[in-house]
Structures are given as C-alpha cells and as structure tokens.
Short mmCIF file of C-alpha atoms and ligand atoms in Angstrom, two decimals:
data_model
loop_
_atom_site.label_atom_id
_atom_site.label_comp_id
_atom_site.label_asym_id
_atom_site.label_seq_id
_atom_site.Cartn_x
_atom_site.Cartn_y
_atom_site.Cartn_z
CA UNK J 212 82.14 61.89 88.53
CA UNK J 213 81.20 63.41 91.81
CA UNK J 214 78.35 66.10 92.74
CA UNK J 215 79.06 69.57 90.93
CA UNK J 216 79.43 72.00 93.85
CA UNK J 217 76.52 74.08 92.14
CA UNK J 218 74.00 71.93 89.87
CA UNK J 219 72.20 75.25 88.31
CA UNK J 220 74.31 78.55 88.55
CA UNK J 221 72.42 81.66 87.57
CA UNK J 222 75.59 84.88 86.10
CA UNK J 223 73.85 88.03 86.05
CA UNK J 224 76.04 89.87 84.21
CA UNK J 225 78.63 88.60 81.74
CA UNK J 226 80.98 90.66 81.16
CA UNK J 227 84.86 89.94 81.71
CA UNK J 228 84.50 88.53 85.20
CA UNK J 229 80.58 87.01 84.21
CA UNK J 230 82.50 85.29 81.70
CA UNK J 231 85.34 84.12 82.95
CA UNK J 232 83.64 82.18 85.82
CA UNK J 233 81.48 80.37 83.46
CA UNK J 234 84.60 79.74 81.28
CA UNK J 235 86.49 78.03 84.65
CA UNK J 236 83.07 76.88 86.58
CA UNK J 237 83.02 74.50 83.54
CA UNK J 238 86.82 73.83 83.02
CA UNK J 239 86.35 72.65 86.72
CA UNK J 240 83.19 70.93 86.53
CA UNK J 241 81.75 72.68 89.11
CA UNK J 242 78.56 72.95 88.05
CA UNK J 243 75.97 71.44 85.51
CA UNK J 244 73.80 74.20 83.97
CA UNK J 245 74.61 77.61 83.99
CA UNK J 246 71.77 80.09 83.51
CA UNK J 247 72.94 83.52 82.24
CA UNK J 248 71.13 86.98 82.33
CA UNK J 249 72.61 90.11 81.02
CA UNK J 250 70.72 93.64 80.53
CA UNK J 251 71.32 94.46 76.96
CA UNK J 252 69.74 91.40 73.86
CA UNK J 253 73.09 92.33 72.21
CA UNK J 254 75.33 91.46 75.01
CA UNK J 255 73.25 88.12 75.67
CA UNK J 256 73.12 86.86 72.09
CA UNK J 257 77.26 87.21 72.12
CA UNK J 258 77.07 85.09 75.41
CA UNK J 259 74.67 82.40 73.62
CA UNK J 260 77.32 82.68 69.97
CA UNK J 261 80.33 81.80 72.82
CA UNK J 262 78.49 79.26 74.30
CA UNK J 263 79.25 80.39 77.88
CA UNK J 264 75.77 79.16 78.97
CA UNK J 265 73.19 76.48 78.93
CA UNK J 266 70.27 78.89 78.77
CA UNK J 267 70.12 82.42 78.56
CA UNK J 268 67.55 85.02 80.22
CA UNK J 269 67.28 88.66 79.50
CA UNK J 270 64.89 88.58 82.64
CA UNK J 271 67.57 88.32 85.63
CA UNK J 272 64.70 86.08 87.99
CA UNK J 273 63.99 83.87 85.34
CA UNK J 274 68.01 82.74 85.43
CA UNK J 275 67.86 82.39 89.00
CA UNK J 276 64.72 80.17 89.80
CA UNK J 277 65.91 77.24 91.14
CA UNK J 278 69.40 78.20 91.50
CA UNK J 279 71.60 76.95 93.86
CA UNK J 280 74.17 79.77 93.36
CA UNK J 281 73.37 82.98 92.26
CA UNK J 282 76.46 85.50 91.26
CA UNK J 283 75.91 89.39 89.85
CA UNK J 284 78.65 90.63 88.16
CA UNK J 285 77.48 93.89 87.22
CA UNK J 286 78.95 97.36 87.80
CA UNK J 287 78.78 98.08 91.81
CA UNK J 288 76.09 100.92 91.29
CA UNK J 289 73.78 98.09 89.64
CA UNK J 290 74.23 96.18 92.62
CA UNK J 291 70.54 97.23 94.56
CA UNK J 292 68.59 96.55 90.93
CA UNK J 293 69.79 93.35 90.36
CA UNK J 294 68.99 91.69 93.90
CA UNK J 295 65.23 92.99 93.90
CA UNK J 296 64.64 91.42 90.56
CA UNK J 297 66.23 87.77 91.62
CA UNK J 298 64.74 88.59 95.09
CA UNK J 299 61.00 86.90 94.13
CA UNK J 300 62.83 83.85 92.17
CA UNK J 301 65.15 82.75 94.91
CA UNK J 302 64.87 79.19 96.36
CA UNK J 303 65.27 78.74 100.57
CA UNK J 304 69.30 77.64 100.37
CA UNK J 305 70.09 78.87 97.57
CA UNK J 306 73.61 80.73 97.88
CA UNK J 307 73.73 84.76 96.59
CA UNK J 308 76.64 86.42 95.82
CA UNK J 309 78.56 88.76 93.44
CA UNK J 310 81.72 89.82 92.98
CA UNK J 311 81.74 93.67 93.05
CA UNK J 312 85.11 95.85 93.79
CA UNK J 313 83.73 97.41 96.88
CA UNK J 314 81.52 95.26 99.57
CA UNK J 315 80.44 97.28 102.18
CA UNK J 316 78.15 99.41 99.39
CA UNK J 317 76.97 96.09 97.85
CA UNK J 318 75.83 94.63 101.03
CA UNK J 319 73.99 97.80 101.88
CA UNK J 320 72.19 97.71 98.66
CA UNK J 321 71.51 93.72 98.45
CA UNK J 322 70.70 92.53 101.55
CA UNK J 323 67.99 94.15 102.76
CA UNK J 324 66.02 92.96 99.07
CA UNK J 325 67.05 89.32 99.81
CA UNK J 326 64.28 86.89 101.60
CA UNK J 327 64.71 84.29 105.11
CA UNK J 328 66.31 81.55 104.39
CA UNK J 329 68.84 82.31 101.71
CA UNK J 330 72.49 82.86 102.42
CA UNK J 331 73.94 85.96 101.10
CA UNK J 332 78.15 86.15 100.82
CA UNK J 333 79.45 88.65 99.24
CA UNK J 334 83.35 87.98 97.47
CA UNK J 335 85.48 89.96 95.28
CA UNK J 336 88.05 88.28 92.87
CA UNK J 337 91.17 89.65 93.03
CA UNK J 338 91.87 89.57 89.50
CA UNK J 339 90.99 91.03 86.42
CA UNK J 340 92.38 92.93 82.98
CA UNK J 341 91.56 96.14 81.12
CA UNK J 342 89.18 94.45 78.67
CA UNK J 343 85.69 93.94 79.19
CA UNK J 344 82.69 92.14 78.46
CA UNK J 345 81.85 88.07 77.38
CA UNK J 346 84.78 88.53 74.83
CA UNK J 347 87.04 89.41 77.22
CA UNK J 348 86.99 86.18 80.00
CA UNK J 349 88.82 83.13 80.08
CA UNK J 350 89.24 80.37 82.29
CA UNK J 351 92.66 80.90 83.68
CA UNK J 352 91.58 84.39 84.95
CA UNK J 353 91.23 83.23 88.70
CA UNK J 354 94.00 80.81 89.05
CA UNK J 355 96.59 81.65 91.65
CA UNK J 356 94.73 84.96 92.30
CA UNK J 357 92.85 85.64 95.91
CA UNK J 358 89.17 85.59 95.81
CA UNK J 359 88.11 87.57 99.08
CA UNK J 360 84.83 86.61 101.03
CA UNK J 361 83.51 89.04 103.04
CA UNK J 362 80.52 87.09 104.87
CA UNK J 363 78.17 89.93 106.93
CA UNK J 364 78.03 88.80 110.54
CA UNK J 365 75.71 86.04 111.24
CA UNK J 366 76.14 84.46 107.68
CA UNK J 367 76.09 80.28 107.67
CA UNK J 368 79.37 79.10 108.29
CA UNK J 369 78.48 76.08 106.07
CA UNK J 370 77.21 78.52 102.90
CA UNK J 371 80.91 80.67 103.18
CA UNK J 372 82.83 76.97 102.77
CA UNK J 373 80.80 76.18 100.12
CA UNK J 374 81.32 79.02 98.37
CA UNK J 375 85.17 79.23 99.36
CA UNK J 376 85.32 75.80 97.33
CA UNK J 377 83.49 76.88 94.23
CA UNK J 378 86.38 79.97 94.40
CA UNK J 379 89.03 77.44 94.89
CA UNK J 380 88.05 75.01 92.26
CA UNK J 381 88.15 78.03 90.14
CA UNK J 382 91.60 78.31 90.56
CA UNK J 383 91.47 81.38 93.20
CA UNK J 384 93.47 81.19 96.76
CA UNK J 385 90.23 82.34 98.85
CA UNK J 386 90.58 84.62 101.71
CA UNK J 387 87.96 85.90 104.55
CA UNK J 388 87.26 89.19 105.63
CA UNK J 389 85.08 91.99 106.92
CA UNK J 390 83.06 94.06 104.79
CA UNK J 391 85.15 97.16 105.97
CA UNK J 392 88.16 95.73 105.74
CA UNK J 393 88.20 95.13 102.82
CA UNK J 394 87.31 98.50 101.63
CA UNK J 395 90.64 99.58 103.13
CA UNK J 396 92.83 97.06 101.98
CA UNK J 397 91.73 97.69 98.22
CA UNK J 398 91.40 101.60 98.70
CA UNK J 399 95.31 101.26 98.99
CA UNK J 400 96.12 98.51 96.81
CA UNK J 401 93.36 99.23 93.83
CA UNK J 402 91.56 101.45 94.03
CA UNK J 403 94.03 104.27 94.66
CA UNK J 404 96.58 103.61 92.14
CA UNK J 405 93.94 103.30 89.60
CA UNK J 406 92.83 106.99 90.62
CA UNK J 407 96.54 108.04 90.02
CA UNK J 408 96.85 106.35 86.41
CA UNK J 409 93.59 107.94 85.67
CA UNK J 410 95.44 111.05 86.82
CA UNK J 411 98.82 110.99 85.23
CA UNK J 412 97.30 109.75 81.86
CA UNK J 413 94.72 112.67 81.83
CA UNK J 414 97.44 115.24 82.98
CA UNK J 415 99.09 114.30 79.92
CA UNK J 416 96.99 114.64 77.85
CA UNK J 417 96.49 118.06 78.55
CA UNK J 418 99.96 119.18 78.29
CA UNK J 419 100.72 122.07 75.68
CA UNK J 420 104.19 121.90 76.04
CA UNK J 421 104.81 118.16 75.39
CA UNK J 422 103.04 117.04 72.22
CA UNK J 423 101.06 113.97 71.92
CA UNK J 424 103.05 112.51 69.87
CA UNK J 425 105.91 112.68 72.03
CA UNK J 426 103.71 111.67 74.91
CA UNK J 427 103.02 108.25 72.39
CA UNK J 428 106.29 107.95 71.09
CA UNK J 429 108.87 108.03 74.58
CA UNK J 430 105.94 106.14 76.73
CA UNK J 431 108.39 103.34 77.05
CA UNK J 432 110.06 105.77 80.19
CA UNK J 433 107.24 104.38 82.24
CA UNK J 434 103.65 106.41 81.38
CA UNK J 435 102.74 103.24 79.15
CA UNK J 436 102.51 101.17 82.22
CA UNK J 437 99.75 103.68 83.74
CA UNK J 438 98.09 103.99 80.64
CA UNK J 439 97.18 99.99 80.72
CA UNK J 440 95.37 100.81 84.09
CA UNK J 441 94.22 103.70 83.05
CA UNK J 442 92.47 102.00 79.53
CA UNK J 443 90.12 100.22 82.70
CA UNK J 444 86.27 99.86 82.37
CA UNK J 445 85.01 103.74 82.67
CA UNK J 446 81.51 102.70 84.06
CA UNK J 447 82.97 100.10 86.76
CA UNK J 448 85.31 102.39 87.86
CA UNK J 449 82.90 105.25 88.41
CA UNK J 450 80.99 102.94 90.36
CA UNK J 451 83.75 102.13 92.47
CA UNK J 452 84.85 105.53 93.54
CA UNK J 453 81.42 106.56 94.14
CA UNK J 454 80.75 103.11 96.37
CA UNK J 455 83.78 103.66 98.34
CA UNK J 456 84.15 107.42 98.72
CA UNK J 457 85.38 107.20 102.71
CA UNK J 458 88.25 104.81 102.48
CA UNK J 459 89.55 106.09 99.15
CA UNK J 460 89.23 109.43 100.95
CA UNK J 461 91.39 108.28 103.62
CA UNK J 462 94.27 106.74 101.85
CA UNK J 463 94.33 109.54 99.51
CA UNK J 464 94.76 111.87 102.44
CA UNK J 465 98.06 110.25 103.35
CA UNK J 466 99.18 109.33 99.63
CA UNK J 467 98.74 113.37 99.49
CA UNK J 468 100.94 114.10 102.42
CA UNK J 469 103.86 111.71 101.32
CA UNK J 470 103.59 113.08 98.03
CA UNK J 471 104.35 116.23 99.49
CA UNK J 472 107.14 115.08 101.51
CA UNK J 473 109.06 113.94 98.58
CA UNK J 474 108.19 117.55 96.76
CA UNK J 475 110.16 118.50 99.74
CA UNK J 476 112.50 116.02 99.38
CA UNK J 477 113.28 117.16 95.29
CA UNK J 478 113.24 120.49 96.49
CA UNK J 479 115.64 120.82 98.93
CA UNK J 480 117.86 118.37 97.55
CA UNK J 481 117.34 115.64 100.24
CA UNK J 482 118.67 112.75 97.91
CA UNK J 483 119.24 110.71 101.49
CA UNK J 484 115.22 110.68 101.55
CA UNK J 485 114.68 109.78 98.06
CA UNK J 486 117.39 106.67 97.84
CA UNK J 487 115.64 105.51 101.30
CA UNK J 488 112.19 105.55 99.77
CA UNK J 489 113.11 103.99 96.42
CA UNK J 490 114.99 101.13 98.33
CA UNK J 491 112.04 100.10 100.11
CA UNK J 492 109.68 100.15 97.33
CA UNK J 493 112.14 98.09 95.33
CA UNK J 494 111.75 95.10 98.22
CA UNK J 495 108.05 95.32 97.82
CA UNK J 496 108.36 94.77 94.21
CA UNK J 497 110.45 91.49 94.85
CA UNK J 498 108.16 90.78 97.52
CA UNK J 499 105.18 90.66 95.15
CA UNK J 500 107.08 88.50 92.73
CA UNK J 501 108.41 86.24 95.57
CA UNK J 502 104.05 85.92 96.49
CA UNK J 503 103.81 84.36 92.86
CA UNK J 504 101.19 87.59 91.87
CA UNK J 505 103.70 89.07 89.14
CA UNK J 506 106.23 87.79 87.10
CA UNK J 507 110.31 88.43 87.31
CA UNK J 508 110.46 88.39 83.94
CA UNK J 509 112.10 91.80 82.96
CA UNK J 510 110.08 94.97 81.62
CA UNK J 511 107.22 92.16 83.46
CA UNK J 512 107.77 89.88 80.31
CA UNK J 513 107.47 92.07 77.61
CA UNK J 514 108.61 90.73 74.12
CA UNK J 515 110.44 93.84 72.35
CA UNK J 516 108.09 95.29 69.35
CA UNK J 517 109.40 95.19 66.00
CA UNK J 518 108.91 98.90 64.20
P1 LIG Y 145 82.00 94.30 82.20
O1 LIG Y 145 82.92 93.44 81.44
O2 LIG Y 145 81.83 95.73 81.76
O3 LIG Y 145 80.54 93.62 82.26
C1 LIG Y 145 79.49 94.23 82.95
C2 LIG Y 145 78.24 93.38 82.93
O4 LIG Y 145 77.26 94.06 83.72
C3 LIG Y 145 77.62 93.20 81.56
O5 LIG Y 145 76.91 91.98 81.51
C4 LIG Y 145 76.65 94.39 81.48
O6 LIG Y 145 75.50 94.11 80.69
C5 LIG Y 145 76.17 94.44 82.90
N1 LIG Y 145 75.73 95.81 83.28
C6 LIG Y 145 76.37 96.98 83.01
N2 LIG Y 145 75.69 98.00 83.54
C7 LIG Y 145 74.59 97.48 84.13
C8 LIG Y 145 73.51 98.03 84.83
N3 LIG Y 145 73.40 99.36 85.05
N4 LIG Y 145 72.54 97.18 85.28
C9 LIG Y 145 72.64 95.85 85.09
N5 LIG Y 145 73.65 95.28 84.43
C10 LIG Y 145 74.62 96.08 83.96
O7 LIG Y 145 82.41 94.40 83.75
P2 LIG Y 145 83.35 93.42 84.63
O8 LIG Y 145 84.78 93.83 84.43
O9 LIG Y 145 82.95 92.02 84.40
O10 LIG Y 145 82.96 93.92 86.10
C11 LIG Y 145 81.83 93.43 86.77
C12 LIG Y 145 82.01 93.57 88.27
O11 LIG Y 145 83.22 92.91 88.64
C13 LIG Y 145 82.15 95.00 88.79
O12 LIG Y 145 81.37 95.16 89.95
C14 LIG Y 145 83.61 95.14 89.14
O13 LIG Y 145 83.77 95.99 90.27
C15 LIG Y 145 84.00 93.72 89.49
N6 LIG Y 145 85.40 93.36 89.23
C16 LIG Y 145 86.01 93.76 88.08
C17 LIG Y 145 87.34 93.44 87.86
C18 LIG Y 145 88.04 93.89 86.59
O14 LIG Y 145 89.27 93.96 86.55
N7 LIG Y 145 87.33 94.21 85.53
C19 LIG Y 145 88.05 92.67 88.79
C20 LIG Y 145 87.38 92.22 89.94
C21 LIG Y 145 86.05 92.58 90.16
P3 LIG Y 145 75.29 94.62 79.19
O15 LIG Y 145 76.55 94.39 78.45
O16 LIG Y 145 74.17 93.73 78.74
O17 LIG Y 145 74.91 96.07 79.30
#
C-alpha cells in the first residue's frame, strides 16, 4: 500500500467538519494515526465512543507533536488560541492548516504564533450542513465539493500540493486563491445569504399578524428552505460575520440597493423588470445544477411527507 500522504494528523476541533475529515482521511487512507484534541472532556469522549481517532488529547500541543499535518477546525474567533497552544509542539515541516469560513482573519490571528520552518496554508471546504459536532460528519461530506487554498504569499509551493492532494483524496475539487479573495467570493455566495435567512426567519417570527402556526404550517411556499440555513451553527456564524465585517459590508451595500430597485419595481408596476430579473436567476439555478453542486431533482429531491 503506498505512503499515507500524512503519517500522524493532529484535528483540533471535531465537530462536523473535525469529523468528517477523519471519517474520509481514513476512507482514503490518507493517513495512519490521527491525533484528536477538542476543548470540552464531553465532546472528546464522544470522539473516542465514534472511534474517529487513534488517540485523543484534551491538550491541543500534545495532539500535534510530531505531526505532519496539523488542521483546526474550530469556530473562526478561536482561531489565534488554538495556534499559540500547537505553536511550542510543532515539528520543522510539519504542514498547519484549518479550515475556517473566512481566511484573511485566520491568517492574521495564526501566523504570526507559528515558528521558522513550518508551512502554514490556510483552506476552507466548501461544504458543510446545518448539524454540528462529531455526530454530525461523515465521509462523503467533501466529495465533489471545492476545497479552497488560500496560501499567504511566500508559502512553499511544494507544502500547497501536498495539501491540495490530501483535499483531493478527500473527495474535494481543490481550488487556489488569495486570502482576500476569497473573502469576497464567499461574502456573496455564503455568507450573505446566510445573513438574509437569519433575517427572514427572525422577521417571522416576530410577526403579530401571521401566527406561528401559520408561519409552520404554509412553510412549504418557500420560508422552509431559509429556515434550513437559518437552523446553522449560532457560534460559527457569529464568528464569521464578526471575521469578515468589510466584505460582507460591501456586498450587502449592493444586495441593499437592488433590493430597492425591485421595491421600485413592485411599486410602480414595472413587471418588464421583474420577469427580466427572475429569468436570469432561473439560468443560474440550472447553471449550478449543470456544475454538479445541486441536484435537478424537483423541490431539490424532496420525498413528499406523509401527515
Ligand atoms: P462544530 O461542529 O460546532 O465544532 C466546533 C469544534 O470547535 C468543536 O470541537 C468545539 O469543541 C470546538 N470549539 C468551539 N468553540 C471553541 C473555542 N472557543 N475554542 C476552541 N475550540 C472550540 O463546528 P464546525 O461546523 O465543524 O465548524 C468548524 C469550522 O469550520 C468553523 O471555522 C467554520 O467556519 C468552518 N466551516 C464550517 C462549515 C459548516 O457548514 N458547518 C463549512 C465549512 C467550514 P467542543 O465541542 O469541545 O466545545
């Protein structure tokens, strides 16, 4: 059988994402030992019952001594705490990395803690659910998703392949990319739209006019599909609006002006402007199926609930 890409791996954190990449690390054999660390006993003894792990550390430097790949998977706020406790442990090669929602924040708060001589590349799976914790991961997670890598400048070359083939014999499509690029690109395609579920759900909730129970029981109209976003990690996403304040800023601004265009639009009775709109959203949707990242399947593949 040939060389695991990463003999020990050290997951601090392992929570949905922790878990799933120990879940397909192992389905691909892509490394030997894994060495997890989480904060909380309780949330390491559930790792140790699943068997995600070959040892398991409550004391994040004691997973990675001697690692040859170290990935945090902890909320993005945690981010600074996490790399100046591995900092002492780390071996010279070793590769550190995460997989945080936002990367110019984490790379401000990690790499300044890490030593000479180890490579630091940051990445952020493209992929995820509104579970979490080591429950919530399974292998599959990654496949056909992209895994981003968003190397600082002046990063090894040869540490950002290695770590582009640990992604892809994961199952991920891997992708490179600056730090602030990235920010942008998921400000728009993340980030935002998880700031407008959070908003539609809670505007609903507040309604005095519309019962709850009406809110519940017609949710097939559409809200049930925000709600599912919406039902996403509180803490994580905290940490990501707070980590990546000036491009969510900046998208907002315009998602706020062409929101008010179409107010216009309903209010003057400008159903030329409306049709327009809706027909070019409609050929993103199929261009998202036709990129294999959703399914065709209609109401996306819903089987109909029995009552
Ligand atoms: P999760 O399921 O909630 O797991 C979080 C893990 O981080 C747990 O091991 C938890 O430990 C630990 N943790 C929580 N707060 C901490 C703190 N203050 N200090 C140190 N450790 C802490 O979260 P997740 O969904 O795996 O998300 C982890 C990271 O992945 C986040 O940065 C997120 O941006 C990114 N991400 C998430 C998704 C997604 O859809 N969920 C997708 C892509 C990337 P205890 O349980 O022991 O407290």
């Amino acid at each position: 059988m040939a060389e695991p890409i990463f003999p020990r791996l050290a997951l601090i954190g392992i929570g949905l994402i922790g878990s799933s990449i120990a879940h397909a690390a192992r389905r691909a054999g892509a490394t030997s030992h894994i060495a997890i660390s989480t904060r909380t006993p309780q949330t390491l003894k559930r790792a140790e019952e699943l068997g995600l792990g070959q040892s398991y550390h409550l004391d994040p430097a004691e997973a990675a001594y001697g690692a040859d790949c170290i990935i945090a998977s902890v909320p993005v706020g945690a981010s600074e705490a996490v790399a100046k406790a591995i900092a002492p442990a780390l071996k010279p090669g070793a590769i550190v990395s995460d997989v945080g929602s936002v990367k110019q924040s984490v790379i401000r708060q990690m790499a300044p803690h890490l030593p000479a001589g180890v490579h630091f590349v940051p990445a952020h799976p493209v992929a995820g659910t509104e579970y979490s914790g080591p429950d919530a991961g399974f292998a599959a997670l990654f496949d056909r998703r992209w895994c981003i890598l968003t190397p600082p400048e002046g990063t090894d070359p040869a540490a950002v392949e290695t770590l582009g083939k640990f992604w892809t014999a994961l199952g991920a499509n891997v992708e490179t990319m600056s730090p602030n690029h990235h920010d942008l690109v998921l400000a728009i395609t993340s980030h935002v739209p998880h700031l407008i579920a959070y908003n539609i759900v809670g505007t609903a909730a507040d309604l005095e006019t519309v019962t709850q129970s009406e809110v519940m029981k017609f949710s097939a109209g559409g809200f049930r599909d925000f709600t599912r976003i919406a039902a996403s990690d509180p803490t994580m996403w905290r940490d990501v609006f707070l980590h990546n304040r000036e491009a969510v800023l900046e998208m907002l601004g315009r998602f706020n002006e062409d929101l008010a265009s179409l107010q216009r639009a309903i209010r003057w009775g400008d159903g030329e402007a409306l049709f327009n709109l809706f027909t070019r959203t409609r050929a993103i949707r199929r261009g998202i199926v036709a990129a294999g990242q959703e399914t065709a399947a209609p109401d996306f593949g819903r089987q109909p609930t029995k009552t």
